[in-house]
PDB file of C-alpha atoms in Angstrom:
ATOM      1  CA  MET A   1      -0.021   0.032   0.060  1.00 53.00           C
ATOM      2  CA  ARG A   2       1.210   3.548  -0.939  1.00 54.00           C
ATOM      3  CA  THR A   3      -0.232   6.463   0.972  1.00 53.00           C
ATOM      4  CA  TRP A   4       0.107  10.086  -0.174  1.00 51.00           C
ATOM      5  CA  SER A   5      -1.082  13.295   1.465  1.00 54.00           C
ATOM      6  CA  ILE A   6      -1.652  15.926  -0.976  1.00 57.00           C
ATOM      7  CA  LEU A   7      -3.223  19.421  -1.234  1.00 59.00           C
ATOM      8  CA  ARG A   8      -6.100  19.739  -3.859  1.00 62.00           C
ATOM      9  CA  ASP A   9      -7.807  23.011  -4.264  1.00 67.00           C
ATOM     10  CA  GLY A  10      -6.189  24.121  -1.022  1.00 64.00           C
ATOM     11  CA  ARG A  11      -7.709  21.104   0.919  1.00 63.00           C
ATOM     12  CA  GLY A  12      -5.720  18.362   2.261  1.00 64.00           C
ATOM     13  CA  PHE A  13      -6.655  14.733   1.139  1.00 63.00           C
ATOM     14  CA  VAL A  14      -5.403  11.306   1.540  1.00 72.00           C
ATOM     15  CA  GLU A  15      -4.875   8.730  -1.412  1.00 74.00           C
ATOM     16  CA  LEU A  16      -4.474   5.082  -0.940  1.00 77.00           C
ATOM     17  CA  THR A  17      -3.085   2.806  -3.523  1.00 79.00           C
ATOM     18  CA  LEU A  18      -4.181  -0.948  -2.639  1.00 78.00           C
ATOM     19  CA  PRO A  19      -3.284  -4.211  -4.666  1.00 77.00           C
ATOM     20  CA  ASP A  20      -6.412  -5.148  -6.032  1.00 72.00           C
ATOM     21  CA  ALA A  21      -6.256  -8.961  -5.052  1.00 73.00           C
ATOM     22  CA  ASP A  22      -9.728  -8.853  -3.225  1.00 79.00           C
ATOM     23  CA  PRO A  23     -12.556  -8.131  -5.677  1.00 81.00           C
ATOM     24  CA  GLN A  24     -15.143  -7.823  -2.399  1.00 86.00           C
ATOM     25  CA  GLN A  25     -12.917  -5.345  -0.925  1.00 80.00           C
ATOM     26  CA  ARG A  26     -12.739  -3.207  -4.140  1.00 79.00           C
ATOM     27  CA  ARG A  27     -16.652  -3.254  -4.375  1.00 84.00           C
ATOM     28  CA  ASP A  28     -16.980  -2.384  -0.779  1.00 86.00           C
ATOM     29  CA  LEU A  29     -14.650   0.708  -1.081  1.00 81.00           C
ATOM     30  CA  GLU A  30     -16.438   1.870  -4.348  1.00 81.00           C
ATOM     31  CA  ARG A  31     -19.597   1.781  -2.517  1.00 87.00           C
ATOM     32  CA  ALA A  32     -18.437   3.391   0.605  1.00 88.00           C
ATOM     33  CA  THR A  33     -19.253   7.182   1.182  1.00 90.00           C
ATOM     34  CA  SER A  34     -16.419   7.247   4.176  1.00 90.00           C
ATOM     35  CA  TYR A  35     -13.530   5.255   5.508  1.00 87.00           C
ATOM     36  CA  ARG A  36     -10.758   5.222   7.867  1.00 88.00           C
ATOM     37  CA  TYR A  37      -7.260   3.662   7.779  1.00 84.00           C
ATOM     38  CA  GLU A  38      -4.814   2.398  10.196  1.00 87.00           C
ATOM     39  CA  LEU A  39      -1.097   2.015   9.494  1.00 85.00           C
ATOM     40  CA  TYR A  40       0.853  -0.631  11.240  1.00 89.00           C
ATOM     41  CA  ARG A  41       4.585  -1.763  11.332  1.00 89.00           C
ATOM     42  CA  GLU A  42       5.183  -5.182  12.997  1.00 93.00           C
ATOM     43  CA  ASN A  43       2.062  -5.480  14.903  1.00 92.00           C
ATOM     44  CA  THR A  44       2.373  -1.665  16.176  1.00 94.00           C
ATOM     45  CA  LEU A  45      -0.096   0.926  15.359  1.00 93.00           C
ATOM     46  CA  LEU A  46       1.696   3.847  13.648  1.00 89.00           C
ATOM     47  CA  TYR A  47      -1.409   6.053  12.596  1.00 87.00           C
ATOM     48  CA  SER A  48      -5.007   5.780  12.652  1.00 89.00           C
ATOM     49  CA  SER A  49      -6.637   8.247  10.285  1.00 86.00           C
ATOM     50  CA  PRO A  50      -9.867  10.432  11.078  1.00 87.00           C
ATOM     51  CA  ARG A  51     -12.911   9.451   9.067  1.00 89.00           C
ATOM     52  CA  LEU A  52     -12.317  10.536   5.577  1.00 87.00           C
ATOM     53  CA  THR A  53     -15.054  11.535   2.999  1.00 88.00           C
ATOM     54  CA  LEU A  54     -14.405   9.380   0.038  1.00 88.00           C
ATOM     55  CA  SER A  55     -13.836  11.645  -3.095  1.00 85.00           C
ATOM     56  CA  GLU A  56     -12.671   9.194  -5.778  1.00 85.00           C
ATOM     57  CA  THR A  57     -11.888   5.516  -6.676  1.00 85.00           C
ATOM     58  CA  ARG A  58     -10.125   4.836  -9.708  1.00 84.00           C
ATOM     59  CA  ARG A  59      -7.564   2.394 -11.344  1.00 83.00           C
ATOM     60  CA  ALA A  60      -3.928   2.949 -11.470  1.00 83.00           C
ATOM     61  CA  ARG A  61      -1.826   2.153 -14.525  1.00 84.00           C
ATOM     62  CA  ASP A  62      -0.710  -1.090 -12.928  1.00 83.00           C
ATOM     63  CA  GLY A  63      -4.366  -2.089 -12.062  1.00 80.00           C
ATOM     64  CA  ALA A  64      -4.185  -1.122  -8.359  1.00 81.00           C
ATOM     65  CA  LEU A  65      -7.130   0.535  -6.606  1.00 83.00           C
ATOM     66  CA  VAL A  66      -6.748   4.116  -5.811  1.00 83.00           C
ATOM     67  CA  VAL A  67      -9.024   5.640  -3.092  1.00 83.00           C
ATOM     68  CA  ALA A  68      -8.978   9.319  -2.290  1.00 83.00           C
ATOM     69  CA  GLY A  69     -10.712  11.058   0.553  1.00 84.00           C
ATOM     70  CA  SER A  70     -10.792  13.992   2.799  1.00 82.00           C
ATOM     71  CA  PRO A  71     -11.536  14.869   6.495  1.00 82.00           C
ATOM     72  CA  GLY A  72     -14.714  16.342   7.085  1.00 72.00           C
TER      73      GLY A  72
END
C-alpha cells in the first residue's frame, strides 16, 4: 500500500493505492461514502486516520485500486 497526503484546491486529502487482490474489498470501497485507515508496522499501530469522506476511486496504470478522501 502506498499513501500520499496531498493538497487539492487548498484542501488536504489522502490517497491510498491498494493491490486489487480482493474483488469484494474493491466493491465495498467503491460503494463507501467514508472510510478510515490504520497504518501498522510489525503489529504496532503507527497512525489511525480520522474519518475520511470518499471523493474518488479509480484504477492506477498497474491495475491497483486508488481511493482518495478528505477529512470532514
